[in-house]
Each structure stands twice: as structure tokens, then as C-alpha cells.
Amino acid sequence: MLMRELVVNRQIFKDPSSLADMLSREGLSVDEESLLSIYSQDERSQETSGRTTRSADAEGSEVGRRTSTSAGREASDGPRRASALPIVPKNLDCSKSQLIRGLTDQSVFPSKAYFTKLMLHYTRTGRVLDALKLYNLLDFDPRLVSSAMTVLCMKCLLRQGRTHQVLRVYMNTKSMHKPDVHTFSVLIDACATMGDLENLEKALREMESCKVVPNAITITSIMKGYSKPGKRSDVVKYARELSSKYNIAWDVKAYTSAIKACGAAGDLSGMKSLYSEMTESAGLQPNLICYTTLIHGFAKAGDCKNAVRIFMEMESRGIEADSYALSVLMYAFAKVGDVQGALKYLEESQRRGIQSSDYMFSTLIQAFIESNEHSGAVRTYETLKAKGFSCNLVVRTSVLNAYSYLGDFEEAEKIFQEMRQDGLLRNIVQYTSMMRVYRRQGKTVETIALHDEMTDKGIAPDGRSLTYLIKALHEADLLDKASVKVNYLFRDDQNRGAYWTSLMLIAALRKDLNQVTVTMERATTAGWGKDAELCRSYIIALWDCGEADTAANALATMLKTRASLSAPKEFRILAQAIRVQEGIEWFGECVQALDVRLPMRCYEILTELLCEEGHYPRAIELAASLQSQSDWTMQLLQTIIRHALTKADLNGANKALEMAGDLGLSPPNDVITAVSMMQTKLAEK
């Protein structure tokens, strides 16, 4: 009420920013966007009465009809104010002085209030690029740029994926006007999107020092940032503490972010607990996004049973699945290589009249790849092309990888060149996929050239692309050039994990234990000592240098401090690197001693790696060790049986079946049938 009184009786405060500044000096925190809405309402009411008074005078006059952009201006020579719907400049391709001169010629006073309204108009009508162009044109001029405009600009940049620029805008404006909760929320969201936890934590500290109270959006963004695998295992606990401190009630979005964080860490029990709390204790009803996030969490862990259960529950509550929800359900079956399961839901989407998406097709192709049926992935792709589907970037990249696994390097390169011709080489994934193809062929020159082409286009290298580059240089006896190249690529920004992991790989290839130790010390000093990927590279480097005991201790520390191996992707890479058939004993001892419970997918990875090496008895022993989790044990035994059948190892399959019987478990009928069919085939031969 006080604010409205100040606005209506505006003898001093001509615009929201001047009023907001006064309130701020008095210790009251009010954002300009809220004030702007009050100004706009007041102006619209005054304009309505103004138009009524003028209508009789304007009758029969040339100026009787006014456009929407000039409606509300007084016919008299009284003081001018910006209207609720501002005059919109025809062209923003000009300098700041030209823009201001043009507005003045149209009797518009170029104030903060006017430009804030104009920017709001651009964003609300979908003209995001014009909003950004206007903001850049004003060049951080404190006389013309309001804090509301800065928040709008940051939101527009975030929406366009230009996350690095959000940070730049914040740094350039924080001294101009005091950042509010909206500013910090967008900033934290940008840092979370980039995975830049250093700046995220810095933003949190600044928010606290500015005495800005976070809101539900801030909490959601924090969880989004820390939900990356290996970043912070207690992200949900931390978010709860913040919420409790500031008395912030969680909404469906906050619960969805928390569920997503648990899913990223493979914490399925945490997901279930949060879902129960949301629906029962908080009394909130999950929406389609929340349900899809739950399904994705189970899908990522390869838990098809719970993924289907949640899907059925969602539909029973009247929430209809869209194309993405069905794609995520297909992904659950793709993760375990169940092609038939993935196909079932692709057919279901077609039965419902839902248009099949490229994501669905790429998921089906992934199902073939996960089941080592790369030829099936290729056949699916060829069928799609024959039917006239324009396969997108994801589909083509998946098939490129399938051809690579099949050893058909010619077809893989053909797809890569097609993507080049179609202008689809837009990010690092396609380049790293093709670099892998060249590496498998031993084409070191081509690998190096492709990496150079990528960086020349302004695509920043990541850990994987640098690994291929460094190994190619090593094979060409040019390892000395690797350090020079890495330092050159990161000459402007060494504050990245990929820089330190690259130096660690170079030290490992040289088998230089001293350099490995020094690199880790330097990285720790630079603030990267707890980075999950660097720690993993350090353990592998120690192993390669023959320091097995030191590697084991480092692994134990890593598990104890961050539990980073709960991320299946990291677990697989490390397990492969330490040659699991040799190192599984001490690996298991570390996990057991620290009482770290790994997600199901990690045990599946160990089982798969043992099966690939033909160690079926040890794989069966691992499955039996989890008998307290009977569902997990049966799932691992099924993995062993399916793997044994693909290798025509009937003995391994039968032993897994026997173990299931000894433990009182009942394998699915299709598994028993598959073993019986294999026995029949072998008997016929």
C-alpha cells in the first residue's frame, strides 16, 4: 500500500529505479520489476481517464485516432511520461547516441523506466535477440540500465545457452546496482548449467554477504549444479539445511531437482524417499516433468521394473505421457541392452498416435549398441533412411559409433563427412567420435589434424578429445609436443579440469612418478584437488607407474571424501583402467571397508567386465555376495546368463541358473527358455 501511495503521488520519484534506490537506503528490499508493475497499472488507469477526456476534443481531428504505441500521451504540453506499452524503435542497428536522439525526436524521454518497459516488451513478445541487442547498445550505462533490465538480460542469455556471458554481465553490473535474489538465482542457474561449481559457490558467498535471502528458485538451481556426478554427494541434505535456515517451503520443482540429484548419483532409495515425502507429507501432486525425472533416474540405473511402475502410476493418475516420457522409458531398456523392451514402447508411441522423435530412434539404436548388437543399430539407421526420416545429429553420431565398433571405418567416415556437408559439426561430440575412429585405425596424423580443425572453429577441447590427441602424439613419438600444445590451448584459461587431467595423462604416459605427484600438488594448490575426474586420472597414473598400494590408498580417500564412484560412468572407466580381473579384490576391500554402497549399475559394470574376460565364476560370486538385495542378485545373474549365451558358453549360463536355485530365486521364464533353446541347438550340432 505504501509503495502504491508513493507511486501515485509521484512528485519526486519519476521511475521505479529512483524509488527502489530510496527504499534500499531506508533498509527496504524491493525489486524494480515489482515496482514497474505498479507504475504500469497506475499509468494505465491514468491513461484511461485521459483518453475519456480527450475523446470529445479529438473527434473529427486528424489526431483523433492514435496508435497503440502513442496512446496515453497528453495532447497538452504537460510533462511527458513513458506509456504502459512503450514506443518501440524501428531499428536497433545504431549507436547509443543515435537511439537516444531518435527517441527524443519522437517525444520519448529515454529513462531507465522507458528502457525497462521496452525490454520487458521485447521478452514478453518473444523478441529475445532484440532485448539483448538493446541491453548491449546501452553499454552498462548506469543512467539508463536498471537492475530489472540486468536480470532480464541474464535470463535471455541463459535461455539462449550463452551461460558464460551471464557471469560477465553480473561482474559488469554488480557495482552499478545492488544484486537482488532474482539476480543471484539466474547467476547460480547459469553456473549450475555450466557445471562451474567454483563460481556457483562464490555466488552463494556473495549472496550471503549482501544479506540476500534465497528463494525456492535459488535452492532448485543449487541442487541442479551439485547434482553432477561426483560433485557433491550430500546435495539434497545441503539444500534442506538452506531451506530450513530461510524457512523456504519446497514446491514440485524443488522436489523434482532433488530427485534428479539423487538419480544422477545413482541413489534410488533417496529418489523413492523424496517421492514419498512429496506426495504424502507435503501433499504435492507430481506433474509430468517430475514423473519423467523419476523414470529417468530408474532408467539410468537400468532398473526397468521401477521405471515401468512409475510410468503406469503416472498414467493411472490421468497424466498422459508425451514423446519424451516414452523415450525415457525406452532408455531404461536401452541401458540393459533389452532391444525388445525398447521396441515395445516405440510401437506403443505409434499406437497412441505420438509422432516418433529422433530421440526415440537414437535410444533404440543405443539399445542395440548396449546389447553389443551393433549390426542391429546399423540396420535401424538404414531402415530410417529408406523411409525418408531426416536423422538428426544424435542418431547419426550413435550410428557412427556403431560402425566404429563393427570395424566398418569407411562407413563411419562417410557419416562424418555427411554431417560436415549438412553443417552438423557443431559440438565436440562428433569430433571426438571421429577421433576415436581414427585412433582405432592408427591414423595419428588424421587424429591430430581433426583436433586442430575443431579448436580452430572455436570448439573448446574436453578431457576425452585431449586424451585422443595426447595418445596420438605419444604414438607418433611426439609426446614432448603434447605439453606445449596443452599449455597453448589453455593459455587464456587454465582454471579447467581438462587442463590438469591432460597434464596428468602426459605424466602417466611418461611413467614419471615424480611428475604425476607434482601435477597433483599443483592442481590441488589451484583448487582442483577434489575434482572427481582429476582424482580418477591420478589413481590411474599411479597404477600405470607401478604404485598399486598408493593407488589403492588414493582410491580409498576418493571414496571416503566424495564417494565419486557412485557415478556409473566414472566407475566403469576406473574399473577398466585398473584391469578389474587383477584388481577387483583390493577394489572391493576399499568399498567394503568404507561401507560405501554403490548403485546397482556399478555392480552390473563389474559383472559385465568380468564376463567380458570370461571370469564367470567370479561374476557369479559377486552376484551371490549381494543376496541381501535379492532383486539385485537376480538381475546380475540374468546379466551373466545373457552374456554367456551370446558367447555360446552354456556351462557359464547353467552355473548362474544353479546359483539362482541355491539362493531360492526364480529367473524369468524368457531366461530359462533361452538357456533351453541353447541346449537344444548344441545337442543338434
mmCIF file of C-alpha atoms in Angstrom, residues 30-367:
data_model
loop_
_atom_site.group_PDB
_atom_site.id
_atom_site.type_symbol
_atom_site.label_atom_id
_atom_site.label_comp_id
_atom_site.label_asym_id
_atom_site.label_seq_id
_atom_site.Cartn_x
_atom_site.Cartn_y
_atom_site.Cartn_z
ATOM 1 C CA VAL A 30 12.124 -4.149 -3.228
ATOM 2 C CA ASP A 31 12.948 -5.255 -6.771
ATOM 3 C CA GLU A 32 12.324 -2.833 -9.614
ATOM 4 C CA GLU A 33 10.287 -5.327 -11.607
ATOM 5 C CA SER A 34 7.606 -5.360 -8.859
ATOM 6 C CA LEU A 35 7.582 -1.558 -8.743
ATOM 7 C CA LEU A 36 7.382 -1.429 -12.511
ATOM 8 C CA SER A 37 4.148 -3.432 -12.489
ATOM 9 C CA ILE A 38 2.637 -0.898 -10.040
ATOM 10 C CA TYR A 39 3.816 2.008 -12.215
ATOM 11 C CA SER A 40 2.321 0.359 -15.263
ATOM 12 C CA GLN A 41 -1.042 -0.250 -13.528
ATOM 13 C CA ASP A 42 -1.171 3.371 -12.334
ATOM 14 C CA GLU A 43 -0.252 4.724 -15.749
ATOM 15 C CA ARG A 44 -2.854 2.570 -17.467
ATOM 16 C CA SER A 45 -5.585 3.871 -15.115
ATOM 17 C CA GLN A 46 -4.491 7.487 -15.704
ATOM 18 C CA GLU A 47 -4.320 6.916 -19.449
ATOM 19 C CA THR A 48 -7.880 5.507 -19.447
ATOM 20 C CA SER A 49 -9.258 8.657 -17.824
ATOM 21 C CA GLY A 50 -7.051 10.768 -20.100
ATOM 22 C CA ARG A 51 -8.451 9.108 -23.208
ATOM 23 C CA THR A 52 -12.052 9.668 -21.979
ATOM 24 C CA THR A 53 -11.388 13.406 -21.504
ATOM 25 C CA ARG A 54 -9.685 13.748 -24.865
ATOM 26 C CA SER A 55 -12.168 11.761 -26.954
ATOM 27 C CA ALA A 56 -14.602 14.692 -27.447
ATOM 28 C CA ASP A 57 -11.809 17.128 -28.364
ATOM 29 C CA ALA A 58 -10.230 14.614 -30.719
ATOM 30 C CA GLU A 59 -13.476 13.919 -32.634
ATOM 31 C CA GLY A 60 -13.087 14.936 -36.286
ATOM 32 C CA SER A 61 -9.420 15.711 -35.846
ATOM 33 C CA GLU A 62 -6.564 14.074 -37.773
ATOM 34 C CA VAL A 63 -5.006 13.085 -34.493
ATOM 35 C CA GLY A 64 -8.237 11.606 -33.189
ATOM 36 C CA ARG A 65 -7.012 8.094 -33.868
ATOM 37 C CA ARG A 66 -3.774 7.246 -32.148
ATOM 38 C CA THR A 67 -1.647 4.113 -32.458
ATOM 39 C CA SER A 68 -1.198 1.778 -29.502
ATOM 40 C CA THR A 69 2.388 2.903 -29.096
ATOM 41 C CA SER A 70 1.491 6.571 -28.640
ATOM 42 C CA ALA A 71 -1.790 6.084 -26.756
ATOM 43 C CA GLY A 72 -1.807 7.721 -23.375
ATOM 44 C CA ARG A 73 0.370 10.763 -24.178
ATOM 45 C CA GLU A 74 -1.227 14.045 -23.234
ATOM 46 C CA ALA A 75 -2.190 16.399 -26.091
ATOM 47 C CA SER A 76 -1.069 19.282 -23.920
ATOM 48 C CA ASP A 77 2.498 20.362 -23.322
ATOM 49 C CA GLY A 78 2.482 18.817 -19.842
ATOM 50 C CA PRO A 79 5.344 16.648 -18.520
ATOM 51 C CA ARG A 80 5.887 13.517 -20.630
ATOM 52 C CA ARG A 81 5.917 10.009 -19.133
ATOM 53 C CA ALA A 82 6.678 6.645 -20.728
ATOM 54 C CA SER A 83 3.447 4.772 -21.585
ATOM 55 C CA ALA A 84 2.485 1.280 -20.391
ATOM 56 C CA LEU A 85 3.203 -0.019 -23.892
ATOM 57 C CA PRO A 86 6.368 1.859 -24.942
ATOM 58 C CA ILE A 87 7.155 3.323 -28.322
ATOM 59 C CA VAL A 88 9.207 0.613 -29.988
ATOM 60 C CA PRO A 89 12.233 1.746 -32.035
ATOM 61 C CA LYS A 90 12.081 0.571 -35.638
ATOM 62 C CA ASN A 91 15.780 -0.203 -35.778
ATOM 63 C CA LEU A 92 18.362 -1.097 -33.128
ATOM 64 C CA ASP A 93 21.275 -1.227 -35.581
ATOM 65 C CA CYS A 94 22.611 2.117 -34.438
ATOM 66 C CA SER A 95 24.756 3.687 -31.747
ATOM 67 C CA LYS A 96 23.513 4.607 -28.282
ATOM 68 C CA SER A 97 23.512 8.325 -29.104
ATOM 69 C CA GLN A 98 21.562 7.727 -32.329
ATOM 70 C CA LEU A 99 18.967 5.671 -30.433
ATOM 71 C CA ILE A 100 18.508 8.360 -27.774
ATOM 72 C CA ARG A 101 18.309 11.120 -30.413
ATOM 73 C CA GLY A 102 15.688 9.142 -32.355
ATOM 74 C CA LEU A 103 13.573 8.609 -29.239
ATOM 75 C CA THR A 104 13.819 12.275 -28.272
ATOM 76 C CA ASP A 105 12.619 13.225 -31.769
ATOM 77 C CA GLN A 106 9.527 11.064 -31.065
ATOM 78 C CA SER A 107 8.927 12.955 -27.798
ATOM 79 C CA VAL A 108 10.057 10.000 -25.679
ATOM 80 C CA PHE A 109 12.181 10.650 -22.606
ATOM 81 C CA PRO A 110 14.900 7.897 -22.641
ATOM 82 C CA SER A 111 14.929 6.915 -18.967
ATOM 83 C CA LYS A 112 15.549 3.730 -17.016
ATOM 84 C CA ALA A 113 11.796 3.282 -16.733
ATOM 85 C CA TYR A 114 11.303 3.540 -20.501
ATOM 86 C CA PHE A 115 14.101 1.107 -21.371
ATOM 87 C CA THR A 116 12.955 -1.354 -18.694
ATOM 88 C CA LYS A 117 9.450 -1.342 -20.184
ATOM 89 C CA LEU A 118 10.872 -1.716 -23.679
ATOM 90 C CA MET A 119 12.989 -4.685 -22.648
ATOM 91 C CA LEU A 120 10.005 -6.296 -20.912
ATOM 92 C CA HIS A 121 8.003 -5.775 -24.104
ATOM 93 C CA TYR A 122 10.699 -7.499 -26.171
ATOM 94 C CA THR A 123 10.953 -10.512 -23.850
ATOM 95 C CA ARG A 124 7.185 -10.931 -23.476
ATOM 96 C CA THR A 125 6.696 -10.883 -27.256
ATOM 97 C CA GLY A 126 9.464 -13.424 -27.862
ATOM 98 C CA ARG A 127 11.971 -10.912 -29.266
ATOM 99 C CA VAL A 128 14.853 -12.161 -27.140
ATOM 100 C CA LEU A 129 17.556 -11.092 -29.605
ATOM 101 C CA ASP A 130 16.177 -7.535 -29.686
ATOM 102 C CA ALA A 131 16.157 -7.471 -25.872
ATOM 103 C CA LEU A 132 19.831 -8.466 -25.808
ATOM 104 C CA LYS A 133 20.681 -6.031 -28.592
ATOM 105 C CA LEU A 134 19.059 -3.182 -26.642
ATOM 106 C CA TYR A 135 20.948 -4.089 -23.467
ATOM 107 C CA ASN A 136 24.285 -4.234 -25.317
ATOM 108 C CA LEU A 137 23.511 -0.933 -27.029
ATOM 109 C CA LEU A 138 23.124 0.837 -23.692
ATOM 110 C CA ASP A 139 26.605 -0.402 -22.745
ATOM 111 C CA PHE A 140 26.058 -0.728 -18.963
ATOM 112 C CA ASP A 141 25.206 2.986 -18.695
ATOM 113 C CA PRO A 142 24.039 3.383 -15.045
ATOM 114 C CA ARG A 143 21.756 6.273 -16.071
ATOM 115 C CA LEU A 144 19.809 4.030 -18.462
ATOM 116 C CA VAL A 145 20.209 0.437 -17.237
ATOM 117 C CA SER A 146 18.123 -0.747 -14.282
ATOM 118 C CA SER A 147 18.634 -3.854 -12.179
ATOM 119 C CA ALA A 148 15.408 -5.298 -13.642
ATOM 120 C CA MET A 149 16.955 -4.955 -17.122
ATOM 121 C CA THR A 150 20.079 -6.765 -15.951
ATOM 122 C CA VAL A 151 18.008 -9.676 -14.643
ATOM 123 C CA LEU A 152 16.067 -9.809 -17.922
ATOM 124 C CA CYS A 153 19.317 -9.771 -19.902
ATOM 125 C CA MET A 154 20.792 -12.595 -17.816
ATOM 126 C CA LYS A 155 17.604 -14.643 -18.255
ATOM 127 C CA CYS A 156 17.682 -14.113 -22.033
ATOM 128 C CA LEU A 157 21.326 -15.190 -22.219
ATOM 129 C CA LEU A 158 20.568 -18.268 -20.119
ATOM 130 C CA ARG A 159 17.616 -19.149 -22.351
ATOM 131 C CA GLN A 160 19.904 -18.963 -25.386
ATOM 132 C CA GLY A 161 22.553 -21.164 -23.783
ATOM 133 C CA ARG A 162 25.090 -18.300 -23.573
ATOM 134 C CA THR A 163 25.860 -19.131 -19.967
ATOM 135 C CA HIS A 164 29.410 -17.730 -19.868
ATOM 136 C CA GLN A 165 28.064 -14.280 -20.779
ATOM 137 C CA VAL A 166 25.678 -14.333 -17.801
ATOM 138 C CA LEU A 167 28.687 -14.255 -15.492
ATOM 139 C CA ARG A 168 30.245 -11.390 -17.473
ATOM 140 C CA VAL A 169 27.061 -9.295 -17.239
ATOM 141 C CA TYR A 170 26.893 -9.880 -13.482
ATOM 142 C CA MET A 171 30.527 -8.842 -12.972
ATOM 143 C CA ASN A 172 29.992 -5.642 -15.003
ATOM 144 C CA THR A 173 26.826 -4.580 -13.178
ATOM 145 C CA LYS A 174 27.165 -5.637 -9.540
ATOM 146 C CA SER A 175 28.794 -2.309 -8.663
ATOM 147 C CA MET A 176 26.074 -0.378 -10.574
ATOM 148 C CA HIS A 177 23.108 -1.693 -8.613
ATOM 149 C CA LYS A 178 22.800 -3.997 -5.655
ATOM 150 C CA PRO A 179 22.102 -7.579 -6.812
ATOM 151 C CA ASP A 180 18.811 -8.999 -5.539
ATOM 152 C CA VAL A 181 17.549 -12.569 -5.173
ATOM 153 C CA HIS A 182 16.475 -12.650 -8.846
ATOM 154 C CA THR A 183 19.978 -11.679 -9.981
ATOM 155 C CA PHE A 184 21.637 -14.323 -7.816
ATOM 156 C CA SER A 185 19.119 -17.001 -8.824
ATOM 157 C CA VAL A 186 19.853 -16.512 -12.536
ATOM 158 C CA LEU A 187 23.602 -16.336 -11.866
ATOM 159 C CA ILE A 188 23.549 -19.569 -9.843
ATOM 160 C CA ASP A 189 21.423 -21.253 -12.520
ATOM 161 C CA ALA A 190 23.985 -20.254 -15.171
ATOM 162 C CA CYS A 191 26.883 -21.614 -13.093
ATOM 163 C CA ALA A 192 24.895 -24.814 -12.500
ATOM 164 C CA THR A 193 24.254 -25.221 -16.225
ATOM 165 C CA MET A 194 27.978 -24.806 -16.959
ATOM 166 C CA GLY A 195 28.963 -27.109 -14.104
ATOM 167 C CA ASP A 196 31.101 -24.235 -12.785
ATOM 168 C CA LEU A 197 30.896 -25.000 -9.072
ATOM 169 C CA GLU A 198 33.691 -22.619 -8.158
ATOM 170 C CA ASN A 199 31.707 -19.592 -9.361
ATOM 171 C CA LEU A 200 28.472 -21.097 -8.006
ATOM 172 C CA GLU A 201 29.962 -21.268 -4.522
ATOM 173 C CA LYS A 202 31.400 -17.775 -4.956
ATOM 174 C CA ALA A 203 27.909 -16.510 -5.869
ATOM 175 C CA LEU A 204 26.486 -18.161 -2.741
ATOM 176 C CA ARG A 205 29.109 -16.430 -0.580
ATOM 177 C CA GLU A 206 28.393 -13.059 -2.206
ATOM 178 C CA MET A 207 24.652 -13.553 -1.755
ATOM 179 C CA GLU A 208 25.193 -14.202 1.944
ATOM 180 C CA SER A 209 27.496 -11.189 2.326
ATOM 181 C CA CYS A 210 24.873 -8.994 0.604
ATOM 182 C CA LYS A 211 22.294 -10.355 3.078
ATOM 183 C CA VAL A 212 20.098 -11.520 0.200
ATOM 184 C CA VAL A 213 17.687 -14.272 1.239
ATOM 185 C CA PRO A 214 17.450 -17.151 -1.275
ATOM 186 C CA ASN A 215 14.104 -18.359 -2.596
ATOM 187 C CA ALA A 216 12.811 -21.697 -3.910
ATOM 188 C CA ILE A 217 14.277 -20.979 -7.369
ATOM 189 C CA THR A 218 17.731 -20.433 -5.834
ATOM 190 C CA ILE A 219 17.511 -23.747 -3.960
ATOM 191 C CA THR A 220 16.447 -25.550 -7.153
ATOM 192 C CA SER A 221 19.400 -24.083 -9.090
ATOM 193 C CA ILE A 222 21.856 -25.056 -6.336
ATOM 194 C CA MET A 223 20.678 -28.670 -6.496
ATOM 195 C CA LYS A 224 20.929 -28.574 -10.278
ATOM 196 C CA GLY A 225 24.589 -27.529 -10.055
ATOM 197 C CA TYR A 226 25.626 -30.043 -7.421
ATOM 198 C CA SER A 227 23.688 -32.923 -8.994
ATOM 199 C CA LYS A 228 26.500 -33.560 -11.490
ATOM 200 C CA PRO A 229 28.080 -36.948 -10.708
ATOM 201 C CA GLY A 230 30.928 -36.678 -8.247
ATOM 202 C CA LYS A 231 30.348 -33.010 -7.383
ATOM 203 C CA ARG A 232 28.605 -33.193 -4.022
ATOM 204 C CA SER A 233 27.150 -36.366 -2.562
ATOM 205 C CA ASP A 234 25.143 -34.514 0.127
ATOM 206 C CA VAL A 235 23.482 -32.023 -2.227
ATOM 207 C CA VAL A 236 19.931 -32.781 -1.022
ATOM 208 C CA LYS A 237 20.985 -32.528 2.632
ATOM 209 C CA TYR A 238 22.703 -29.194 1.913
ATOM 210 C CA ALA A 239 19.597 -27.876 0.117
ATOM 211 C CA ARG A 240 17.426 -28.930 3.055
ATOM 212 C CA GLU A 241 19.680 -27.082 5.511
ATOM 213 C CA LEU A 242 19.470 -23.901 3.422
ATOM 214 C CA SER A 243 15.689 -24.232 3.100
ATOM 215 C CA SER A 244 15.317 -24.761 6.846
ATOM 216 C CA LYS A 245 17.556 -21.784 7.631
ATOM 217 C CA TYR A 246 15.459 -19.407 5.499
ATOM 218 C CA ASN A 247 12.098 -21.152 6.037
ATOM 219 C CA ILE A 248 11.658 -21.980 2.340
ATOM 220 C CA ALA A 249 8.919 -24.488 1.546
ATOM 221 C CA TRP A 250 9.715 -26.837 -1.316
ATOM 222 C CA ASP A 251 7.433 -26.904 -4.329
ATOM 223 C CA VAL A 252 7.181 -29.585 -7.037
ATOM 224 C CA LYS A 253 10.127 -28.036 -8.927
ATOM 225 C CA ALA A 254 12.381 -28.244 -5.867
ATOM 226 C CA TYR A 255 11.427 -31.868 -5.216
ATOM 227 C CA THR A 256 11.998 -32.650 -8.898
ATOM 228 C CA SER A 257 15.514 -31.168 -8.719
ATOM 229 C CA ALA A 258 16.253 -33.169 -5.563
ATOM 230 C CA ILE A 259 15.021 -36.371 -7.236
ATOM 231 C CA LYS A 260 17.186 -35.573 -10.254
ATOM 232 C CA ALA A 261 20.232 -35.098 -7.995
ATOM 233 C CA CYS A 262 19.642 -38.495 -6.378
ATOM 234 C CA GLY A 263 19.177 -40.075 -9.800
ATOM 235 C CA ALA A 264 22.461 -38.592 -11.037
ATOM 236 C CA ALA A 265 24.233 -40.105 -8.017
ATOM 237 C CA GLY A 266 22.508 -43.467 -8.519
ATOM 238 C CA ASP A 267 20.746 -43.114 -5.152
ATOM 239 C CA LEU A 268 17.492 -44.912 -5.976
ATOM 240 C CA SER A 269 16.392 -45.215 -2.331
ATOM 241 C CA GLY A 270 16.824 -41.438 -1.977
ATOM 242 C CA MET A 271 14.613 -40.919 -5.020
ATOM 243 C CA LYS A 272 11.892 -43.147 -3.576
ATOM 244 C CA SER A 273 12.082 -41.406 -0.190
ATOM 245 C CA LEU A 274 11.762 -37.929 -1.735
ATOM 246 C CA TYR A 275 8.833 -39.039 -3.877
ATOM 247 C CA SER A 276 7.015 -40.413 -0.816
ATOM 248 C CA GLU A 277 7.720 -37.233 1.155
ATOM 249 C CA MET A 278 6.456 -35.028 -1.668
ATOM 250 C CA THR A 279 3.203 -36.927 -2.230
ATOM 251 C CA GLU A 280 2.417 -37.937 1.358
ATOM 252 C CA SER A 281 3.997 -35.465 3.826
ATOM 253 C CA ALA A 282 3.971 -32.325 1.646
ATOM 254 C CA GLY A 283 0.721 -33.272 -0.104
ATOM 255 C CA LEU A 284 2.043 -32.213 -3.520
ATOM 256 C CA GLN A 285 0.964 -33.879 -6.744
ATOM 257 C CA PRO A 286 3.818 -34.651 -9.166
ATOM 258 C CA ASN A 287 3.495 -33.343 -12.698
ATOM 259 C CA LEU A 288 4.686 -34.847 -15.991
ATOM 260 C CA ILE A 289 8.212 -33.416 -15.573
ATOM 261 C CA CYS A 290 8.536 -34.850 -12.060
ATOM 262 C CA TYR A 291 7.349 -38.288 -13.156
ATOM 263 C CA THR A 292 9.670 -38.242 -16.169
ATOM 264 C CA THR A 293 12.595 -37.316 -13.893
ATOM 265 C CA LEU A 294 11.776 -40.286 -11.650
ATOM 266 C CA ILE A 295 11.562 -42.626 -14.642
ATOM 267 C CA HIS A 296 14.882 -41.261 -15.936
ATOM 268 C CA GLY A 297 16.567 -41.928 -12.582
ATOM 269 C CA PHE A 298 15.481 -45.570 -12.625
ATOM 270 C CA ALA A 299 16.273 -45.817 -16.339
ATOM 271 C CA LYS A 300 19.797 -44.533 -15.803
ATOM 272 C CA ALA A 301 20.364 -47.280 -13.234
ATOM 273 C CA GLY A 302 18.915 -49.870 -15.614
ATOM 274 C CA ASP A 303 16.018 -50.527 -13.212
ATOM 275 C CA CYS A 304 13.341 -51.295 -15.819
ATOM 276 C CA LYS A 305 10.897 -52.704 -13.254
ATOM 277 C CA ASN A 306 10.595 -49.470 -11.246
ATOM 278 C CA ALA A 307 10.731 -47.306 -14.371
ATOM 279 C CA VAL A 308 7.665 -49.126 -15.745
ATOM 280 C CA ARG A 309 5.951 -48.999 -12.314
ATOM 281 C CA ILE A 310 6.280 -45.207 -12.107
ATOM 282 C CA PHE A 311 5.148 -44.855 -15.723
ATOM 283 C CA MET A 312 1.995 -46.897 -15.016
ATOM 284 C CA GLU A 313 1.293 -44.909 -11.839
ATOM 285 C CA MET A 314 1.639 -41.646 -13.754
ATOM 286 C CA GLU A 315 -0.899 -42.727 -16.358
ATOM 287 C CA SER A 316 -3.278 -44.077 -13.699
ATOM 288 C CA ARG A 317 -3.419 -40.532 -12.261
ATOM 289 C CA GLY A 318 -4.562 -39.166 -15.597
ATOM 290 C CA ILE A 319 -1.213 -37.674 -16.653
ATOM 291 C CA GLU A 320 -0.714 -38.596 -20.286
ATOM 292 C CA ALA A 321 2.799 -39.469 -21.410
ATOM 293 C CA ASP A 322 4.371 -37.377 -24.139
ATOM 294 C CA SER A 323 7.034 -38.349 -26.648
ATOM 295 C CA TYR A 324 9.871 -37.583 -24.225
ATOM 296 C CA ALA A 325 8.395 -39.647 -21.356
ATOM 297 C CA LEU A 326 8.068 -42.667 -23.649
ATOM 298 C CA SER A 327 11.615 -42.073 -24.914
ATOM 299 C CA VAL A 328 12.928 -42.101 -21.336
ATOM 300 C CA LEU A 329 11.105 -45.374 -20.680
ATOM 301 C CA MET A 330 12.737 -46.809 -23.822
ATOM 302 C CA TYR A 331 16.054 -45.595 -22.419
ATOM 303 C CA ALA A 332 15.586 -47.852 -19.359
ATOM 304 C CA PHE A 333 15.523 -50.904 -21.622
ATOM 305 C CA ALA A 334 18.302 -49.499 -23.806
ATOM 306 C CA LYS A 335 20.602 -49.246 -20.757
ATOM 307 C CA VAL A 336 20.373 -53.000 -20.179
ATOM 308 C CA GLY A 337 20.507 -53.827 -23.880
ATOM 309 C CA ASP A 338 16.888 -55.059 -23.975
ATOM 310 C CA VAL A 339 16.054 -54.303 -27.603
ATOM 311 C CA GLN A 340 12.609 -55.935 -27.442
ATOM 312 C CA GLY A 341 11.635 -53.848 -24.415
ATOM 313 C CA ALA A 342 12.702 -50.645 -26.174
ATOM 314 C CA LEU A 343 10.851 -51.675 -29.351
ATOM 315 C CA LYS A 344 7.687 -52.357 -27.342
ATOM 316 C CA TYR A 345 7.426 -48.737 -26.214
ATOM 317 C CA LEU A 346 8.374 -47.379 -29.632
ATOM 318 C CA GLU A 347 5.417 -49.346 -31.030
ATOM 319 C CA GLU A 348 3.258 -48.102 -28.127
ATOM 320 C CA SER A 349 4.026 -44.485 -29.052
ATOM 321 C CA GLN A 350 2.995 -45.188 -32.647
ATOM 322 C CA ARG A 351 -0.217 -46.893 -31.451
ATOM 323 C CA ARG A 352 -1.092 -43.768 -29.452
ATOM 324 C CA GLY A 353 -0.518 -41.551 -32.449
ATOM 325 C CA ILE A 354 2.531 -39.887 -30.870
ATOM 326 C CA GLN A 355 4.991 -38.912 -33.551
ATOM 327 C CA SER A 356 8.232 -40.834 -33.142
ATOM 328 C CA SER A 357 11.093 -38.498 -32.317
ATOM 329 C CA ASP A 358 14.754 -38.632 -33.242
ATOM 330 C CA TYR A 359 15.456 -39.197 -29.552
ATOM 331 C CA MET A 360 13.348 -42.374 -29.670
ATOM 332 C CA PHE A 361 15.271 -43.685 -32.654
ATOM 333 C CA SER A 362 18.630 -42.816 -31.115
ATOM 334 C CA THR A 363 17.513 -44.610 -27.913
ATOM 335 C CA LEU A 364 16.606 -47.713 -29.916
ATOM 336 C CA ILE A 365 19.976 -47.573 -31.646
ATOM 337 C CA GLN A 366 21.624 -47.251 -28.221
ATOM 338 C CA ALA A 367 19.734 -50.378 -27.085
#
